[in-house]
Coordinates of C-alpha atoms in Angstrom, one line a residue:
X1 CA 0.4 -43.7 -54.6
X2 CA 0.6 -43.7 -50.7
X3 CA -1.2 -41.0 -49.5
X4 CA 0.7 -38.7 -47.2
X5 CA -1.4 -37.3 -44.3
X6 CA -1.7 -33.7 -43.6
X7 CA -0.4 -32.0 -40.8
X8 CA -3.4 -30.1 -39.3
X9 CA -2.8 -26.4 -38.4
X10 CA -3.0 -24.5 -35.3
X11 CA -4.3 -21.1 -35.5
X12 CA -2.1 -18.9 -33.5
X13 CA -2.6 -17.4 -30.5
X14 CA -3.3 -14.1 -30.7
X15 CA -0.7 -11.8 -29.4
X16 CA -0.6 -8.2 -27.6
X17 CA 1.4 -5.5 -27.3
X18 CA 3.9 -5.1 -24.1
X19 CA 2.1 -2.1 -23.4
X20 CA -1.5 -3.7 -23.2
X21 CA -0.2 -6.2 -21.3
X22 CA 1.6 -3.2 -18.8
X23 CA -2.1 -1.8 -19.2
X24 CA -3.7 -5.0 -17.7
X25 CA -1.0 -5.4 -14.8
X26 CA -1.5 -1.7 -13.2
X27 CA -5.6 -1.6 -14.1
X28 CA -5.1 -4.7 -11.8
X29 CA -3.0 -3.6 -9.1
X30 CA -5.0 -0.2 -9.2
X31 CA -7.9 -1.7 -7.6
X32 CA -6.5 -3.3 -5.1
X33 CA -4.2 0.1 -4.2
X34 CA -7.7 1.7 -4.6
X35 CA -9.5 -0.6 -1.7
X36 CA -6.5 0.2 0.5
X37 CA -8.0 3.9 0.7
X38 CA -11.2 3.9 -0.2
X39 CA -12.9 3.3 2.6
X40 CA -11.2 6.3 4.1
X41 CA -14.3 9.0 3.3
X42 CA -17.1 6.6 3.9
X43 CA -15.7 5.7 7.3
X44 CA -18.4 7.9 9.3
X45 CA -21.2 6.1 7.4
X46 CA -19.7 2.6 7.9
X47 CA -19.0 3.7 11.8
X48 CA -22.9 5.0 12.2
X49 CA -24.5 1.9 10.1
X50 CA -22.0 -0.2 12.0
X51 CA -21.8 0.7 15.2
X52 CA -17.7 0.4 15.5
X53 CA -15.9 2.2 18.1
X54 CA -13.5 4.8 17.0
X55 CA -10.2 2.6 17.8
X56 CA -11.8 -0.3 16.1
X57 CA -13.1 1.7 13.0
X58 CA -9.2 1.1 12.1
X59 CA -9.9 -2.6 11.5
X60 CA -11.8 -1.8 8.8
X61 CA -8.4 -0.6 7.3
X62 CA -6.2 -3.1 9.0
X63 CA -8.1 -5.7 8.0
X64 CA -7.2 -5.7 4.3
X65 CA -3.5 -4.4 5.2
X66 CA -2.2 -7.2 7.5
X67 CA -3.1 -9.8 5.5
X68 CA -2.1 -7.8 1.8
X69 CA 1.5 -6.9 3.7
X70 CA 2.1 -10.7 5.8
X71 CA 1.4 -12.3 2.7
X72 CA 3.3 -10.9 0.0
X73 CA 6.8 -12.8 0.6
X74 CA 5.1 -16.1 0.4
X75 CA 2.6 -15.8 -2.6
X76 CA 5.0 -14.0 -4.3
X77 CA 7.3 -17.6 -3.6
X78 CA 4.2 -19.3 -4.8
X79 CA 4.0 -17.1 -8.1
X80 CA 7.6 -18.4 -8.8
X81 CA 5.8 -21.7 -8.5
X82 CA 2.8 -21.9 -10.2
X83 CA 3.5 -19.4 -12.3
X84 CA 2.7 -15.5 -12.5
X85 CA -0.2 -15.3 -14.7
X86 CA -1.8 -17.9 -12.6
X87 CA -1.5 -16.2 -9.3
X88 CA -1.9 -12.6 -10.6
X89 CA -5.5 -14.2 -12.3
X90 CA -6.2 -15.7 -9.2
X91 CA -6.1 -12.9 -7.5
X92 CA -8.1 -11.2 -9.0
X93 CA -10.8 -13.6 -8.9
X94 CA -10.3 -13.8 -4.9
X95 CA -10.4 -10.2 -4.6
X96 CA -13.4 -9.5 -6.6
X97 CA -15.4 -11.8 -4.6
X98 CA -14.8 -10.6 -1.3
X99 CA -15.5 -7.3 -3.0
X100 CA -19.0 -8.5 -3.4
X101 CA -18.6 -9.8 0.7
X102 CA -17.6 -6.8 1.3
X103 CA -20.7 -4.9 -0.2
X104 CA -23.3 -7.0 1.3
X105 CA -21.9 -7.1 4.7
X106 CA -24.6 -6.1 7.7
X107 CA -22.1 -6.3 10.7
X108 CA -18.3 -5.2 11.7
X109 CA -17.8 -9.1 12.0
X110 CA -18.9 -10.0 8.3
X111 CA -16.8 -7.3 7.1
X112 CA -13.8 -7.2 8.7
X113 CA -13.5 -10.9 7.7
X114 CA -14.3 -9.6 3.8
X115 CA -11.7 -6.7 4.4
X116 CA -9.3 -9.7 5.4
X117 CA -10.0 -11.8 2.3
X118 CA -9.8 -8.5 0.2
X119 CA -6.2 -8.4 1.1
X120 CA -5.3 -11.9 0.4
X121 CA -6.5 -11.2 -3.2
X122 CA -4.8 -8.0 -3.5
X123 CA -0.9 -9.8 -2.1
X124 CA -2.1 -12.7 -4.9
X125 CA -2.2 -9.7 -7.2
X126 CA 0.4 -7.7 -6.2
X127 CA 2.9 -10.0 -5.5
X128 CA 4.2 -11.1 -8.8
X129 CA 3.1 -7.8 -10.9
X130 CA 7.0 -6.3 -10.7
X131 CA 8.4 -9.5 -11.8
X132 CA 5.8 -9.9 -14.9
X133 CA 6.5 -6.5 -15.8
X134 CA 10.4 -6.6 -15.6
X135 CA 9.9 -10.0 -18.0
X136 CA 8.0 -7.7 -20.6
X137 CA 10.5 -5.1 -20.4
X138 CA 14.1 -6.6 -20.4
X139 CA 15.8 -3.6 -22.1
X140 CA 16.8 -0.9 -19.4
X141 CA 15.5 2.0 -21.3
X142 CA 11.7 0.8 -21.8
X143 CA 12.0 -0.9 -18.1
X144 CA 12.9 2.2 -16.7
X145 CA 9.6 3.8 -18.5
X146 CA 7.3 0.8 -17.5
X147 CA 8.1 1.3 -13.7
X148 CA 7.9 4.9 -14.1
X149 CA 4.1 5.0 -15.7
X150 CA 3.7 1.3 -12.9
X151 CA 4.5 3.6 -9.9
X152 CA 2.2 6.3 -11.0
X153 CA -0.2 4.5 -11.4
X154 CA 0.3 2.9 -8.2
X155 CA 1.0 6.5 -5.9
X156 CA -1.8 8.4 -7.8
X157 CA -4.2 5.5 -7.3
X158 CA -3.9 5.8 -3.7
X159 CA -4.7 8.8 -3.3
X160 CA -7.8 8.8 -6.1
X161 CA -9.7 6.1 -3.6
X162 CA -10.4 9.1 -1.8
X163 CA -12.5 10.8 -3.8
X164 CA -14.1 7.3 -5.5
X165 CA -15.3 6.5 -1.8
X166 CA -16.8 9.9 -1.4
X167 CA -18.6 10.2 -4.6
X168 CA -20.2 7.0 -4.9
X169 CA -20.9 7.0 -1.0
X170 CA -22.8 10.3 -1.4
X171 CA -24.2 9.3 -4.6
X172 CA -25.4 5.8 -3.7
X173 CA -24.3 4.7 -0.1
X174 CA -21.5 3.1 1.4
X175 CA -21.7 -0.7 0.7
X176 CA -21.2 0.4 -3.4
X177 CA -17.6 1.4 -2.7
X178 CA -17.2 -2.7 -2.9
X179 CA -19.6 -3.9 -5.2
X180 CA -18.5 -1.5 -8.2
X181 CA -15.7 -3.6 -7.6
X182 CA -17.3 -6.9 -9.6
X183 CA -17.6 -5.4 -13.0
X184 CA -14.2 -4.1 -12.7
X185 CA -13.0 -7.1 -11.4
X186 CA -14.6 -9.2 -14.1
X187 CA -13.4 -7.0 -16.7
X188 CA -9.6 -7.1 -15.4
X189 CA -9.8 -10.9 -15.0
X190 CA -11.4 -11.5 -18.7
X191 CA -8.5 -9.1 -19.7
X192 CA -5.8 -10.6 -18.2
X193 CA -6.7 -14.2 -18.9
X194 CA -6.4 -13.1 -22.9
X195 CA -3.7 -10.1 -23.0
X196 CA -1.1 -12.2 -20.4
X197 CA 1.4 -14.7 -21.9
X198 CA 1.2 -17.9 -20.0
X199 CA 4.5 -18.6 -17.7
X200 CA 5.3 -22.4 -16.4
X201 CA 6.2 -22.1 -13.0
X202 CA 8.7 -24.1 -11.1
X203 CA 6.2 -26.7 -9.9
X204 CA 4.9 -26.9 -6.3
X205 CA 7.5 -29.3 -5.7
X206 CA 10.3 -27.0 -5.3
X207 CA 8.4 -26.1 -1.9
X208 CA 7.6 -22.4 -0.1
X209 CA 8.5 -21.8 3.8
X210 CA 5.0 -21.6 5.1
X211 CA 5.8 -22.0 8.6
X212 CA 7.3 -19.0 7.9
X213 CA 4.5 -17.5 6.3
X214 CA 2.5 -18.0 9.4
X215 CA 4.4 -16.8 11.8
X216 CA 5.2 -13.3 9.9
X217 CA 1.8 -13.3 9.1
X218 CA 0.8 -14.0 12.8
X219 CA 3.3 -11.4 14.1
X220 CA 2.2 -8.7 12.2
X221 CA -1.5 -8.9 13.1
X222 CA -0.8 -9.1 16.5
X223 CA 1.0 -5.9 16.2
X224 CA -1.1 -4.2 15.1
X225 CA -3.9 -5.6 17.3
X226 CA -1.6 -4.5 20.1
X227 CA -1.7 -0.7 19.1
X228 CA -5.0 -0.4 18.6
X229 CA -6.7 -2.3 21.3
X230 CA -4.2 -0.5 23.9
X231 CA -7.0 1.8 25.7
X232 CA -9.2 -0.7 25.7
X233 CA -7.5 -3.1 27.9
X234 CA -5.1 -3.2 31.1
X235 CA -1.7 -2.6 30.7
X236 CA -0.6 -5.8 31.8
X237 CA -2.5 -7.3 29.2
X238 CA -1.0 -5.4 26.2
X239 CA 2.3 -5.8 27.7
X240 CA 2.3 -9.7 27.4
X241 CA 0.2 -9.2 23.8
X242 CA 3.4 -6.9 22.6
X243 CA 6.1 -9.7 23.8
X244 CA 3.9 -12.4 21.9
X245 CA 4.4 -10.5 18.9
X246 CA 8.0 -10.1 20.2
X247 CA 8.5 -13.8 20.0
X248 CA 6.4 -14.7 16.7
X249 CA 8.9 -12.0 15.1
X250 CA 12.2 -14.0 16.5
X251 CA 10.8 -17.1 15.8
X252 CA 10.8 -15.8 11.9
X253 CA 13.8 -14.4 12.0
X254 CA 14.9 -18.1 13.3
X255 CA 13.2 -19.9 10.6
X256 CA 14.2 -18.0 7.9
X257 CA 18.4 -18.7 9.1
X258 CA 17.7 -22.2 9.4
X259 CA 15.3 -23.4 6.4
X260 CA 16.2 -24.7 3.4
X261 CA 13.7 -22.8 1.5
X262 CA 13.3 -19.0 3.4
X263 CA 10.4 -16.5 2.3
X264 CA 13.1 -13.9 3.0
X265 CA 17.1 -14.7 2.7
X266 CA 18.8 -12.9 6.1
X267 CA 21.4 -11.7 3.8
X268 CA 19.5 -9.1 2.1
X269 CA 20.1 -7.2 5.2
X270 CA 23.7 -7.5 5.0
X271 CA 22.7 -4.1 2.5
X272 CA 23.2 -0.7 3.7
X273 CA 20.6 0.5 1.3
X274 CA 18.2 -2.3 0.8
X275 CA 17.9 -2.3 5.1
X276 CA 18.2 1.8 5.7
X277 CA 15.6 2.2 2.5
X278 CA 12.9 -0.4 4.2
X279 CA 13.4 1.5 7.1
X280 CA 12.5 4.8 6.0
X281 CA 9.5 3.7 3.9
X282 CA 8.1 2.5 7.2
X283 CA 8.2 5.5 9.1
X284 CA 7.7 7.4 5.6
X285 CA 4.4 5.5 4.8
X286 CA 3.2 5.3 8.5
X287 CA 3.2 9.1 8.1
X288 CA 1.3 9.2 4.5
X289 CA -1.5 6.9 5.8
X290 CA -2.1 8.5 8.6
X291 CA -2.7 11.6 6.9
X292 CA -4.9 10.3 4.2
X293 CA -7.0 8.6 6.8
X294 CA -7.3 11.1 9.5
X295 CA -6.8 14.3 7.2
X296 CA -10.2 13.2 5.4
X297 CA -12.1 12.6 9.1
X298 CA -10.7 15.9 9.8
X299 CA -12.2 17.4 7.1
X300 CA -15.2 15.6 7.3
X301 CA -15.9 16.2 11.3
X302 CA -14.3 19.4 12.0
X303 CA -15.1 21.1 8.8
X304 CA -18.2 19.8 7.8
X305 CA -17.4 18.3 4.4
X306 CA -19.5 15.5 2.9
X307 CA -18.4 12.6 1.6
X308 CA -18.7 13.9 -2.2
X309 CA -17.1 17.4 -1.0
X310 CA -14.6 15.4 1.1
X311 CA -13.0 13.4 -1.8
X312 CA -13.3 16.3 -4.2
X313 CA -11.3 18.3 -1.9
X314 CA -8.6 15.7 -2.2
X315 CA -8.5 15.0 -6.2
X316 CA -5.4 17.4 -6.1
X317 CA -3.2 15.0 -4.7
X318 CA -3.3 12.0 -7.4
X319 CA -3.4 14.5 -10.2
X320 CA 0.3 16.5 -8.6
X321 CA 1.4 12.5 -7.6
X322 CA 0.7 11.3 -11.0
X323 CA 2.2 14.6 -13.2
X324 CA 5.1 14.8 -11.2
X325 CA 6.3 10.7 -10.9
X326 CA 5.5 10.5 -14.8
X327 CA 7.1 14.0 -15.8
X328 CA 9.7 14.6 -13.7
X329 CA 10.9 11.9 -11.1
X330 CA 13.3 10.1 -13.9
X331 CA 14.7 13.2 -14.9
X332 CA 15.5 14.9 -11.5
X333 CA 16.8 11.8 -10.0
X334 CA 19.2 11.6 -13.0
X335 CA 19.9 14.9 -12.7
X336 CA 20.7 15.4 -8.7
X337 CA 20.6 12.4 -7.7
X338 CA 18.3 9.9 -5.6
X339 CA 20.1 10.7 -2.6
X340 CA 19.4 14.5 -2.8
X341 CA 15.4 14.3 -4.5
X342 CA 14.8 12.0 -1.4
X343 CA 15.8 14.2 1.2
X344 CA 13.9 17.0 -0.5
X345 CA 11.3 14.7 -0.5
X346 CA 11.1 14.1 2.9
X347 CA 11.7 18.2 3.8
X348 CA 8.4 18.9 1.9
X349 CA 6.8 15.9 4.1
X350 CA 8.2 17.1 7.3
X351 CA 6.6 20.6 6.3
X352 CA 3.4 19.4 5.4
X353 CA 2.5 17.3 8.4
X354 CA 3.9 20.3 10.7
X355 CA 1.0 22.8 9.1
X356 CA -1.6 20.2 9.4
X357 CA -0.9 19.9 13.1
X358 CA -2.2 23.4 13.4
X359 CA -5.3 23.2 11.9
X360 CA -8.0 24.6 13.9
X361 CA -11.6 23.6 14.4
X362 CA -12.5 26.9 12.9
X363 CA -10.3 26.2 10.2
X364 CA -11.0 26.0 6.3
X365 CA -9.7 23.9 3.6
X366 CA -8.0 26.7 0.9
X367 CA -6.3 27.8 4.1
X368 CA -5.1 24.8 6.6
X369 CA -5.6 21.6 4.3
X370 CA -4.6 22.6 0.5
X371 CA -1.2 23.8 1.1
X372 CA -0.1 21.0 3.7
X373 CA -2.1 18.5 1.0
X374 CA 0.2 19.2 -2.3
X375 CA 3.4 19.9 0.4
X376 CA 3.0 16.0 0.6
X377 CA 1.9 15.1 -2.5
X378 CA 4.6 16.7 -4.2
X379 CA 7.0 15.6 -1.2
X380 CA 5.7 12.0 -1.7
X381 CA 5.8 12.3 -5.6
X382 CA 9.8 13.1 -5.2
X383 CA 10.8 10.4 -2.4
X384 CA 8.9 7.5 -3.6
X385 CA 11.1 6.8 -6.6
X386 CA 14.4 8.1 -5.0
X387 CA 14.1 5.6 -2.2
X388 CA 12.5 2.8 -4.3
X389 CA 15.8 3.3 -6.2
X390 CA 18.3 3.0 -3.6
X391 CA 16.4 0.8 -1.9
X392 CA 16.8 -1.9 -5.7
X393 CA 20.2 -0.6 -6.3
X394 CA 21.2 -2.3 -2.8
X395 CA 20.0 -5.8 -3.9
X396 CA 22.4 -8.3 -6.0
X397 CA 20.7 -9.1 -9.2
X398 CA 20.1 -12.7 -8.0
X399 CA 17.8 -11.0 -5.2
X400 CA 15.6 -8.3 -7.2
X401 CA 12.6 -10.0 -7.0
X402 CA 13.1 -11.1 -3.2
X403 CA 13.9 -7.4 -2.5
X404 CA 10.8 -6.1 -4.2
X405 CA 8.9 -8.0 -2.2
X406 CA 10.5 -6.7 0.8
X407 CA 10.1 -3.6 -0.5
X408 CA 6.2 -3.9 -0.9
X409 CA 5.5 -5.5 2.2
X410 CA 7.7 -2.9 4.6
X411 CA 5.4 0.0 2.3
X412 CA 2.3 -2.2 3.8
X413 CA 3.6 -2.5 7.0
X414 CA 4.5 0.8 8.1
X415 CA 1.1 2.1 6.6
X416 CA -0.3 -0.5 8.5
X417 CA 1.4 0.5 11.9
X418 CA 0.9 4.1 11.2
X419 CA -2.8 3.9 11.2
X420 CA -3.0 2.0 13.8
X421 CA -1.1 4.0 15.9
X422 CA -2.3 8.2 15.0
X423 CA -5.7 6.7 15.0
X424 CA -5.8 6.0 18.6
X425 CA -3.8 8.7 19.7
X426 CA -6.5 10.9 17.7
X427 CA -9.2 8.9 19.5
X428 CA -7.5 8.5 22.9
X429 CA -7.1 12.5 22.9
X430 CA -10.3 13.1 21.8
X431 CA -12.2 10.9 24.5
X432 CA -9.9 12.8 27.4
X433 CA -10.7 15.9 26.2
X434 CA -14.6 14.9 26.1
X435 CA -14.9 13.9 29.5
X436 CA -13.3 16.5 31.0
X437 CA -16.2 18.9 29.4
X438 CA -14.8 19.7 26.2
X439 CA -17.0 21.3 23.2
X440 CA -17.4 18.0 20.6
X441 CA -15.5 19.7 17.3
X442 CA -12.8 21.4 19.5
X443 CA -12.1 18.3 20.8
X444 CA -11.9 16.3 17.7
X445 CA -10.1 19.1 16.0
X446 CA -7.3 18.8 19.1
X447 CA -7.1 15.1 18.9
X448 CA -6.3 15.0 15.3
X449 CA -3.5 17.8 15.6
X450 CA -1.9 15.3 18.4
X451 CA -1.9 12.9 16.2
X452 CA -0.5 15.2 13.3
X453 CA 1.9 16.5 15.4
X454 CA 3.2 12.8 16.3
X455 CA 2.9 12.5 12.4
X456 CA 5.5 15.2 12.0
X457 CA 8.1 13.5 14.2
X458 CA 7.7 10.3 12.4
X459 CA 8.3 12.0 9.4
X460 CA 11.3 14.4 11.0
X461 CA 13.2 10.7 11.9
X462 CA 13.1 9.4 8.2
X463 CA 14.2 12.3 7.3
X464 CA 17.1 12.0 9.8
X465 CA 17.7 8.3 9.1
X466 CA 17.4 8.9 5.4
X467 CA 20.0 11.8 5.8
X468 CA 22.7 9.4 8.1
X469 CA 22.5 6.3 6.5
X470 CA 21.6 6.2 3.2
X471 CA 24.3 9.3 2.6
X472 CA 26.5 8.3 -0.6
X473 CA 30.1 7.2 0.3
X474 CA 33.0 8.7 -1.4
X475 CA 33.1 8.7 -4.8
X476 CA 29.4 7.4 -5.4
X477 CA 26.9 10.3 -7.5
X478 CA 24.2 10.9 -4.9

């Protein structure tokens, strides 16, 4: 009798709930939203240990922004490529050790280079979570609940860095605000590497625009740079810095008609929504983080706060963000409209930043920073999903996950540009006010109002733009 050989077995792979796989992708993209505003509360200590200037204490910000927001359009190309899981894991390696750079850094050099790595591993991160997450969750219904509990985790998270950076740099001392980062990270990364289903990408032969990457990439730091070196140089000299970045952002815009492969298909601006929605998260964001980063130096140097006290005082606004965006976002857009929740939105924004630019320097925190803190939180908590909304429903299906991307990286540029520029109008204020005699706090207190006040008008023109052109035409529910 002929033996017949036996087929060996393969023990399965162990499988996981959607949901523990959704719980993997935002405990991920939560830490890098969290390193985005973390710093915010420790920035004092980091300036004093330091030694940065008060225009350059910005990089520290900047730093992990450029790169997080020039990046996104092509890693999120090179997700496509390689394939999600191994980007989003990748990621999260990257971002953990510059964490660790981060933490052990002993001048502005060291870590504003670790900020700027921190933000490459957060775009690897970031960039390919929507698209994972709309795989797991095909049918409308449950997508519609995975995005909902995704962007609250996302808008509250924000907001929680905050008080994280305050607490642990009162408890322990700045440089821990980066280093708690490894366990986490390690954690995440064991996590993801067993709860996420593999996904073959399209092979690296299929090819990415990185001359285009570079040249967005390039343009947007120089931006930036532009803003917030301007009173430290001659005029002349930021005025040929500003066309530079003039020219790196045509060239793009070139590139991107003529290549074969574009990070960003022209076409997507053909959209009335998709453009005017990008738009208004610019000005929208650049108003939201400026606040969270002045609003807690403010509170901090004119009130007296510590860093624990500081972040405490600030807990409110993740806990309205994340209640309201997982309550009640879904059911009053259906309700009224996106149209309508974002321009109420935006009123509650508008209001908020307009009472902040009257704090005093004898001011206290139940009476001039609570009420304009949950104006925006619950202002933000309403237009975030309205315009992330129109802003989706204004892209073919073809071009969802190009216009996500947009989406994130316009969010990261205008919070970007918006620090940049209220911190050295706060600074630039400040410094005139100081030389011509001024008492210290009085002054400080006047140069964040200016900046507040420039806040409001910010936020009064994406009102008004939201209000022109993102208005329903006839017949549409808005």
């Amino acid at each position: 009798m002929t033996a017949v050989a036996e087929t060996p077995t393969r023990t399965p792979r162990r499988t996981y709930s959607r949901w523990t796989a959704l719980a993997v992708l935002c405990a991920g993209t939560l830490m890098t939203i969290l390193d985005g505003n973390i710093v915010t509360v420790a920035m004092p200590a980091v300036q004093s240990d330091l030694g940065f200037s008060a225009p350059g204490l910005a990089w520290v910000v900047n730093a992990y922004l450029i790169p997080f927001g020039g990046l996104l359009l092509l890693v999120g190309r090179l997700g496509d490529l390689v394939g999600r899981k191994r980007m989003f894991t990748a990621g999260l390696a990257v971002f953990t050790a510059a964490s660790v750079l981060c933490g052990v850094a002993t001048g502005q050099g060291a870590l504003i280079a670790a900020r700027a790595l921190q933000g490459v591993g957060g775009a690897m991160t970031s960039a390919v979570v929507l698209g994972m997450l709309v795989s797991l969750f095909p049918e409308p219904r449950e997508q519609a609940r995975a995005i909902a509990v995704f962007s609250a985790v996302g808008a509250a998270g924000g907001a929680l860095g905050t008080f994280l950076g305050g607490a642990l740099t009162q408890a322990l001392n700045w440089h821990w605000i980066f280093l708690i980062n490894l366990p986490i990270g390690i954690v995440a990364l064991v996590a993801a590497v067993r709860v996420l289903a593999p996904e073959d990408g399209e092979g690296l032969g299929r090819g990415a625009d990185y001359p285009g990457a570079a040249l967005v990439t390039g343009a947007l730091m120089l931006t930036v740079y532009v803003i917030v070196g301007s009173g430290d140089r001659a005029p002349a000299g930021t005025l040929v810095l500003a066309l530079a970045a003039v020219v790196l952002f045509t060239a793009f815009t070139l590139r991107q008609a003529r290549a074969a492969r574009p990070l960003l298909r022209l076409r997507l601006f053909g959209s009335r929504l998709l453009s005017g929605a990008n738009a208004v998260q610019i000005l929208m964001i650049a108003t939201m983080y400026g606040f969270q980063f002045l609003g807690a130096l403010y509170v901090q140097r004119v009130l007296g706060f510590g860093e624990l006290l500081t972040g405490t005082a600030f807990l409110p606004a993740p806990v309205a963000i994340g209640v309201l965006m997982l309550g009640l976002s879904a059911r009053t857009v259906g309700r009224f409209g996106a149209y309508r929740v974002l321009l109420a939105g935006l009123v509650l924004i508008v209001a908020g930043m307009a009472l902040l630019s009257r704090a005093p320097a004898d001011g206290s925190y139940a009476a001039d920073v609570l009420p304009p803190l949950m104006l925006l939180s619950v202002g933000f908590a309403a237009a975030m999903p309205a315009l992330t909304g129109l802003a989706m429903s204004g892209a073919r299906a073809e071009d969802a996950g190009l216009a996500s991307g947009l989406f994130n990286t316009t969010q990261v540029v205008g919070g970007s540009l918006g620090l940049a520029v209220l911190s050295v109008l706060a600074a630039s204020r400040t410094e005139g006010l100081l030389a011509g005699g001024a008492e210290v706090v009085s002054a400080t207190a006047e140069g964040y109002r200016t900046a507040f006040r420039v806040g409001t008008a910010i936020a009064a023109g994406a009102l008004a733009l939201a209000a022109v052109v993102l208005r329903p035409r006839a017949g549409a529910r808005g």
